[in-house]
Coordinates of C-alpha atoms in Angstrom, one line a residue:
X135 CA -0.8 -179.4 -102.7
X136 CA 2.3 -177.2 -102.6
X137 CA 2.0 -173.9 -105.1
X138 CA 5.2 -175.5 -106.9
X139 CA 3.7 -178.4 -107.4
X140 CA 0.7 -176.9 -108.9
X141 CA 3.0 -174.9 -111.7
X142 CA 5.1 -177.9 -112.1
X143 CA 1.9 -180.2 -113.0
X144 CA 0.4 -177.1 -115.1
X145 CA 3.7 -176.7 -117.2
X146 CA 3.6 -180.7 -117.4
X147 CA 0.3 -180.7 -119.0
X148 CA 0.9 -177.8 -121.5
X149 CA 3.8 -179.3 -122.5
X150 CA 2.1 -182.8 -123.4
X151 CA -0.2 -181.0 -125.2
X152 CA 2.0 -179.2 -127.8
X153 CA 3.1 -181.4 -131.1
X154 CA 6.7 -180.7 -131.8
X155 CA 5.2 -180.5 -135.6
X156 CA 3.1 -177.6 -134.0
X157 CA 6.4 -175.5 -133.8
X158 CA 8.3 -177.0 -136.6
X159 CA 10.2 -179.4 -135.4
X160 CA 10.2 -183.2 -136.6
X161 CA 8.4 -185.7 -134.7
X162 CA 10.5 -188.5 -135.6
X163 CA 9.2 -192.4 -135.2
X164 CA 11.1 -192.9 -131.8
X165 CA 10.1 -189.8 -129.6
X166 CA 8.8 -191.6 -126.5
X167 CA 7.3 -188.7 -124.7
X168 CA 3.8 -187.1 -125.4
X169 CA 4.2 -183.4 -126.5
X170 CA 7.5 -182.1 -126.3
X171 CA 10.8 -182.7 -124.4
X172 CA 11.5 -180.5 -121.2
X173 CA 14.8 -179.9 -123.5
X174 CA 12.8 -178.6 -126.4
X175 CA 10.8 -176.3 -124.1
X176 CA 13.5 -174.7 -122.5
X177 CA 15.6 -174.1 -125.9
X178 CA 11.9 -172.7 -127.6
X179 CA 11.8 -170.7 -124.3
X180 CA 15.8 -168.9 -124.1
X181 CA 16.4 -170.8 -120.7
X182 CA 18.5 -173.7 -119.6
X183 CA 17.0 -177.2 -119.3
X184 CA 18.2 -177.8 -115.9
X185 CA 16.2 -174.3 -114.9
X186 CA 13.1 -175.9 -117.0
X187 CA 13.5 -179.4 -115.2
X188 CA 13.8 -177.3 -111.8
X189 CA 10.6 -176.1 -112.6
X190 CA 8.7 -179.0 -113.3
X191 CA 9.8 -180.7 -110.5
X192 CA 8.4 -177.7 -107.5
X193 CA 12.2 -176.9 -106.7
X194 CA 12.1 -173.8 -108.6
X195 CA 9.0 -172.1 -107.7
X196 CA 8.9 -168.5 -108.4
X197 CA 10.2 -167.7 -112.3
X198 CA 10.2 -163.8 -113.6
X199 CA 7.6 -162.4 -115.4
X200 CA 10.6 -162.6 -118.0
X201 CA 10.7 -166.4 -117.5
X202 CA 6.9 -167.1 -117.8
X203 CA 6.6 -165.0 -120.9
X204 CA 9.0 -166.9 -122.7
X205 CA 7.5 -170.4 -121.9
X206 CA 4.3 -169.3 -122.5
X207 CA 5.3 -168.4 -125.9
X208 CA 7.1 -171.8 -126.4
X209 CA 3.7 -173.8 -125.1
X210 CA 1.7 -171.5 -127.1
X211 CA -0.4 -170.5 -124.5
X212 CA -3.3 -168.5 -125.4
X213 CA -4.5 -165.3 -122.9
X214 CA -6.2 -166.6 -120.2
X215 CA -3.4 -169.8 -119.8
X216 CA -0.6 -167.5 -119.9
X217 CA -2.7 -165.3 -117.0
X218 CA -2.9 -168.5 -115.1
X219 CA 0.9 -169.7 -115.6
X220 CA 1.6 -166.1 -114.1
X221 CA -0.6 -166.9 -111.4
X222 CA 0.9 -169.8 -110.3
X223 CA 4.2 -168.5 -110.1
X224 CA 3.8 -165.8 -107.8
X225 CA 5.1 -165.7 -104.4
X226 CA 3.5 -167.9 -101.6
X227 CA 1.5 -165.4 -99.8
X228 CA 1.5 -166.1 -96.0
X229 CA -1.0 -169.0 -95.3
X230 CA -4.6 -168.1 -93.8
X231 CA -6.8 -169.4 -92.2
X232 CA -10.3 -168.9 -93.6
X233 CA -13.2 -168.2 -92.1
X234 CA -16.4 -170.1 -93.8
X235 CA -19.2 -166.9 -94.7
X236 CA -22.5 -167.5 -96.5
X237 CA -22.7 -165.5 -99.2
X238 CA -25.2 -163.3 -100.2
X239 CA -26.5 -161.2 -103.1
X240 CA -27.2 -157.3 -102.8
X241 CA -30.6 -156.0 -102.4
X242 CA -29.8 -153.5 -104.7
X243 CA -28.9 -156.4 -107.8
X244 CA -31.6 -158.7 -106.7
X245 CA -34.2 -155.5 -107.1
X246 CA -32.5 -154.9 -110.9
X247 CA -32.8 -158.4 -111.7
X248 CA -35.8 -158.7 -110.4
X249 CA -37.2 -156.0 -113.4
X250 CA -35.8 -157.8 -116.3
X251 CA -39.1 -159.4 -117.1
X252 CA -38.0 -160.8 -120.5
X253 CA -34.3 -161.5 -119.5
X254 CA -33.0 -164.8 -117.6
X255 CA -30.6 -163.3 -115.0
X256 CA -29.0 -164.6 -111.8
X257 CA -26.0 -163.7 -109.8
X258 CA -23.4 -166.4 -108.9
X259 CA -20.6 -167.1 -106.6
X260 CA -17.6 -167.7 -106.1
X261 CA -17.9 -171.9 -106.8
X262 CA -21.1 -171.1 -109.3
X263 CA -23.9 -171.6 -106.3
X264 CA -27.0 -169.6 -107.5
X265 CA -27.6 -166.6 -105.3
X266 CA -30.4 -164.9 -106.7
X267 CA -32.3 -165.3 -109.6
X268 CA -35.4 -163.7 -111.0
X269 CA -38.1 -165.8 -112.5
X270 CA -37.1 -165.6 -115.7
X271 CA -34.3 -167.8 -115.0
X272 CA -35.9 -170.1 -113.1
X273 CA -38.4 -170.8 -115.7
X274 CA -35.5 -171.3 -118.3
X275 CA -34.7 -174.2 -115.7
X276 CA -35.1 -175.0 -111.8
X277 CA -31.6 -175.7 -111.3
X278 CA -31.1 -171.9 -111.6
X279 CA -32.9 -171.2 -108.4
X280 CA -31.1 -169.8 -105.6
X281 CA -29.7 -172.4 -103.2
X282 CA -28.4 -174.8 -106.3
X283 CA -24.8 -175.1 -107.8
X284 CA -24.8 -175.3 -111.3
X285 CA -21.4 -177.0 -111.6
X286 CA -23.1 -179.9 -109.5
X287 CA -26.0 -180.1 -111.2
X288 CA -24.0 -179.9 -114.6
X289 CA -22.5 -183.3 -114.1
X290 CA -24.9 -184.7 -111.5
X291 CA -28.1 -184.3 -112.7
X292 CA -29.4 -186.6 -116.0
X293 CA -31.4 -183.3 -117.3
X294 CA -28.2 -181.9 -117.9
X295 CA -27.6 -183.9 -121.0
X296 CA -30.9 -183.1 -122.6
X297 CA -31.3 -180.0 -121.7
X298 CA -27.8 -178.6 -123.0
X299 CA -27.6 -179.4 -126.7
X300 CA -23.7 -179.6 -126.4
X301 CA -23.3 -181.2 -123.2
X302 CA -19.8 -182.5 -123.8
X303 CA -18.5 -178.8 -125.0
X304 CA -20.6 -176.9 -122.0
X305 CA -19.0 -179.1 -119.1
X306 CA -15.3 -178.5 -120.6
X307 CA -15.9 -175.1 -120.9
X308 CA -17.2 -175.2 -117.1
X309 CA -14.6 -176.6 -115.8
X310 CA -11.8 -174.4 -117.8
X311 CA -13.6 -171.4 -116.5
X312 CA -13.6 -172.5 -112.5
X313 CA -10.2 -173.5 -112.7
X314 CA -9.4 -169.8 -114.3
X315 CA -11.9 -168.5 -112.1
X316 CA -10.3 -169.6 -108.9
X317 CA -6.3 -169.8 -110.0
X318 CA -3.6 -170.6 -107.3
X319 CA -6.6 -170.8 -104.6
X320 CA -7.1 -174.4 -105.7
X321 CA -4.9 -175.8 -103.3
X322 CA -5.7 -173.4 -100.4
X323 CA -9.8 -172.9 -100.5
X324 CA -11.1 -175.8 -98.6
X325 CA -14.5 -175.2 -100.3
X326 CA -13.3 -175.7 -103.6
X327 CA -11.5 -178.8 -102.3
X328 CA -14.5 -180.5 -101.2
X329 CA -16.5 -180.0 -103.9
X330 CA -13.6 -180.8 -106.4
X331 CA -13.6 -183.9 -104.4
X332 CA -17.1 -185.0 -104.6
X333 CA -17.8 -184.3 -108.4
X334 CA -14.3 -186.3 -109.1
X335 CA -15.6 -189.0 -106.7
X336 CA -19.0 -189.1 -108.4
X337 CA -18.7 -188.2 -112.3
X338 CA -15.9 -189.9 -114.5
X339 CA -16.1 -186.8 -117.2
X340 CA -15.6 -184.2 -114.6
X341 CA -12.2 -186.7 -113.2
X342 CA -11.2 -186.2 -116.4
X343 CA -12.2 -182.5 -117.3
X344 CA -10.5 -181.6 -114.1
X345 CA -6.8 -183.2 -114.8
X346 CA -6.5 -181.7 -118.0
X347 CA -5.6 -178.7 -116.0
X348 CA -7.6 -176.5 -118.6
X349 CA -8.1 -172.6 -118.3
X350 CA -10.8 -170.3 -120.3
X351 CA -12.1 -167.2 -118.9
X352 CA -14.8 -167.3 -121.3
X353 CA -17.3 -164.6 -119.9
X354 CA -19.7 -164.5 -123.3
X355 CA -21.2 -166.8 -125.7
X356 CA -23.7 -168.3 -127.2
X357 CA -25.5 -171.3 -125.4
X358 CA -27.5 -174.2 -126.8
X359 CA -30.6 -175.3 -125.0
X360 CA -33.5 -177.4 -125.5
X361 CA -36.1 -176.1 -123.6
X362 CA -39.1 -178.8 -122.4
X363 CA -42.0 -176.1 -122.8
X364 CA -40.6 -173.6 -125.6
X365 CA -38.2 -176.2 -127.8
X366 CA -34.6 -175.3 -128.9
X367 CA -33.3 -171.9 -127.8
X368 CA -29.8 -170.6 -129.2
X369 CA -29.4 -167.8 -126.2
X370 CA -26.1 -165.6 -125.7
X371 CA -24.5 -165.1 -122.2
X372 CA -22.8 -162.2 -120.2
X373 CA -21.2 -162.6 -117.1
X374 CA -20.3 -159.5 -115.3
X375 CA -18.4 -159.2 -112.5
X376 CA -20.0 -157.4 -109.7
X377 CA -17.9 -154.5 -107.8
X378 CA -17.8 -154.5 -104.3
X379 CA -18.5 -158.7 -104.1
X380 CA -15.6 -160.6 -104.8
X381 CA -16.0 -163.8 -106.6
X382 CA -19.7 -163.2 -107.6
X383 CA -20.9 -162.8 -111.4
X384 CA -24.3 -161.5 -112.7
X385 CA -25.1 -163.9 -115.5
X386 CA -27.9 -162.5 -118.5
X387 CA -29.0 -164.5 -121.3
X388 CA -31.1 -162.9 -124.2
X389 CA -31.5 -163.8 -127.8
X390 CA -30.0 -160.5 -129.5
X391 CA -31.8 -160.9 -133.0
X392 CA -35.0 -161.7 -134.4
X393 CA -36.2 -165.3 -135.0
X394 CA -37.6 -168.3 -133.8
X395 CA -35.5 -168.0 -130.3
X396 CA -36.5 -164.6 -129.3
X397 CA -39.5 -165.7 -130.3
X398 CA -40.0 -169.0 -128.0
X399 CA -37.6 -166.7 -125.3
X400 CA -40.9 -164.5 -125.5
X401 CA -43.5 -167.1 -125.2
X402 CA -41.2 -168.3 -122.1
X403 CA -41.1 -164.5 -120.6
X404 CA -45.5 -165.0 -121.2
X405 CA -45.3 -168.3 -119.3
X406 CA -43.0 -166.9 -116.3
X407 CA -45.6 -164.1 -116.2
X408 CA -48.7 -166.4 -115.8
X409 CA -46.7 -168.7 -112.7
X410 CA -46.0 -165.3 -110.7
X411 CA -49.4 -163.8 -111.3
X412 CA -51.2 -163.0 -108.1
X413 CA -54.8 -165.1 -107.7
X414 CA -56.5 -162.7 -105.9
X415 CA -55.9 -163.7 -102.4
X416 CA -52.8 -162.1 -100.6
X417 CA -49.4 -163.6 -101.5
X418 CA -51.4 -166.2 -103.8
X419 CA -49.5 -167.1 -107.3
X420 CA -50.8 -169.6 -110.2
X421 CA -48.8 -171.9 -111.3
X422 CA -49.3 -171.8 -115.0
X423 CA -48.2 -175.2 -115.9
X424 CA -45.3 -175.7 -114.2
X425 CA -43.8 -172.9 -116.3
X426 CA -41.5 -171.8 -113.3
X427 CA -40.0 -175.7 -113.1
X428 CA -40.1 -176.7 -116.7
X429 CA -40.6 -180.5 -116.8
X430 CA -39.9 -181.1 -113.3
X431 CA -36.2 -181.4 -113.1
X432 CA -35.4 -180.8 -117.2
X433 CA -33.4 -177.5 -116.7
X434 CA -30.0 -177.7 -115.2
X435 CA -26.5 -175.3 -114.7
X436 CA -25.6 -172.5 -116.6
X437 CA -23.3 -173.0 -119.9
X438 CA -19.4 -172.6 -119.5
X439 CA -20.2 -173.3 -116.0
X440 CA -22.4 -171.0 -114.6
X441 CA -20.7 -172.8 -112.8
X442 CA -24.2 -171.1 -107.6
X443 CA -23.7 -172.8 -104.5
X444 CA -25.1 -174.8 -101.7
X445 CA -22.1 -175.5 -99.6
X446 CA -19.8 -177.8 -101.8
X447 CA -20.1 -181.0 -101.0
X448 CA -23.4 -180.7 -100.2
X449 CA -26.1 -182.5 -102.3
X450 CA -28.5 -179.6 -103.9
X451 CA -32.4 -180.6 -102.6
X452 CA -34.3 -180.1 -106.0
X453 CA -35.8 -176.5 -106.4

C-alpha cells in the first residue's frame, strides 16, 4: 500500500473516532457521517478543507510538522498517535530491497537473563518472536520459549483466553503496540505482511483489532494471569529496548510488592528451580511436574503483545 494511502486511511479512522460533542460542537439529528466532517477537521486544524480532503485521499502526502501538529490537536491525538501521524507523513525513503536475516539474541543478554532466577524475562523481536528466554519465563508459560511468536499464539492458541484474565483488553493492546512498534514499515516489511495476513485470515478479533488502525507504545504495566500450577498472578511488565539490536526488547515481569503474587511468583521461581535441577547424571534435569510447561499448553504470549518469532506465517510447533 502506497505511504499516502496509509496516512490517508490513519487520518480517516481518527477522524471517525472523534464525537463532534467531544470538541464542542453540536451533533445535530441529521449528521450522516461517523465522527467528524473532513470540513470540521480542517477548520479545528487552521487549514483549508480542500488541503484536508487532499490528504485523505493520498494526493497530498507529505504535510509539515506544522500541518500534523495542528490535526493532531483537532483529532485529539494522544502521544504515541500523534508520533505515528508524524511518521506516516515523512518523505518516501528510496525503496529497498530486504534481505531476510534470522535474528538472534546476544550471548551477553541471554547470560544476564539467564541469572534472574526469580524474574520471568525474555528478549523479543522485531514481530514479537521469542528469542531467548530463561526458565523462569518458560515456566510462567511454554509459549514463551524461544522459537514461538507471542502475537500468534495470542490469538491462535485457546490457552490464550484462560490464561490472560483480560484477554479482550491484552490483544488490543498487542496489536496497538506492533502497529506503533513497526509505523510506516507496514506496507514495506514483507514479514510483517505475511504474518498480518495469516492472523487476519485466521482470527476475526485480530481482523478487526488490526483495521482500527490503533497505536500505544505502551512499554509498562501491569498484566493479569491465571496461572495453572500457582493460580492468579497480578505481575507488572518492562520492556526495554536493547542498544545495538534494532527491533528487539528485553521483557521482565516481577510482582513489585508484597502479597499473595509475589508469593505464588516465588513458589513458581521453587518450581522452575526443581525442573532445571541436575539428576546426577551429566546434562540430566527433572522435570518437577511439568513446572517448565505449565498444563501442557495453558501459558501463551506476552500481555500488550509481547507480541517473538518463528518466521511469520509460519505455524509455531508447541514448545
Amino acid at each position: 500500500m502506497a505511504q499516502g494511502s496509509e496516512l490517508g486511511d490513519y487520518l480517516r479512522s481518527r477522524r471517525e473516532r472523534v464525537r463532534p460533542e467531544d470538541l464542542g460542537l453540536p451533533a445535530g439529528d441529521r449528521r450522516r457521517v461517523t465522527g467528524l466532517r473532513r470540513e470540521e477537521v480542517a477548520l479545528l486544524a487552521g487549514i483549508s478543507t480542500e488541503y484536508y480532503l487532499r490528504l485523505e485521499q493520498g494526493r497530498d502526502r507529505h504535510p509539515s510538522d506544522q500541518v500534523v501538529d495542528s490535526i493532531a490537536r483537532a483529532l485529539l491525538l494522544d502521544g504515541d498517535e500523534t508520533t505515528y501521524l508524524h511518521d506516516l507523513a515523512r518523505p518516501v525513503r528510496p525503496a529497498r530491497r530486504r534481505t531476510p536475516r534470522q535474528e538472534k539474541a546476544g550471548d551477553g543478554v541471554r547470560s544476564l537473563i539467564d541469572g534472574w532466577t526469580t524474574t520471568p524475562a525474555l528478549v523479543q523481536g522485531r514481530y514479537m518472536t521469542t528469542l531467548a528466554a530463561n526458565p523462569m519465563a518458560t515456566a510462567l508459560s511454554p509459549y514463551y520459549a524461544p522459537g514461538v511468536n507471542s502475537l500468534r499464539a495470542a490469538f491462535l492458541e485457546p490457552e490464550m483466553r484462560e490464561f490472560f484474565r483480560d484477554w479482550d483488553g491484552m490483544t488490543a493492546k498487542a496489536v496497538a503496540y506492533l502497529r506503533s512498534l513497526l509505523g510506516s514499515d507496514v506496507a514495506d516489511d514483507p514479514g510483517l505482511v505475511e504474518l498480518v495476513g495469516e492472523l487476519s485470515l485466521r482470527s476475526e478479533r485480530f481482523r478487526g483489532l488490526w483495521s482500527r488502525k490503533d497505536v500505544r507504545l505502551k512499554t509498562s504495566g501491569i498484566t493479569l494471569i491465571r496461572h495453572p500450577l500457582v493460580g492468579d498472578l497480578d505481575l507488572h511488565y518492562e520492556k526495554l529496548a536493547l542498544p545495538g539490536a534494532p527491533g528487539q526488547m528485553l521483557v521482565t515481569y516481577h510482582a513489585p510488592s508484597p502479597g499473595p503474587s509475589r508469593e505464588r511468583l516465588q513458589m513458581l521461581a521453587h518450581l522452575a528451580a526443581g525442573a532445571t535441577a541436575p539428576t546426577g547424571g551429566p546434562g540430566g534435569a527433572e522435570n518437577a511436574g511439568g513446572a517448565a510447561r505449565p498444563a501442557g499448553r495453558a501459558g501463551t504470549a506476552g500481555e500488550d503483545s509481547h507480541e517473538g518469532t518463528d518466521p511469520p506465517g509460519r505455524r509455531t510447533a508447541r514448545p
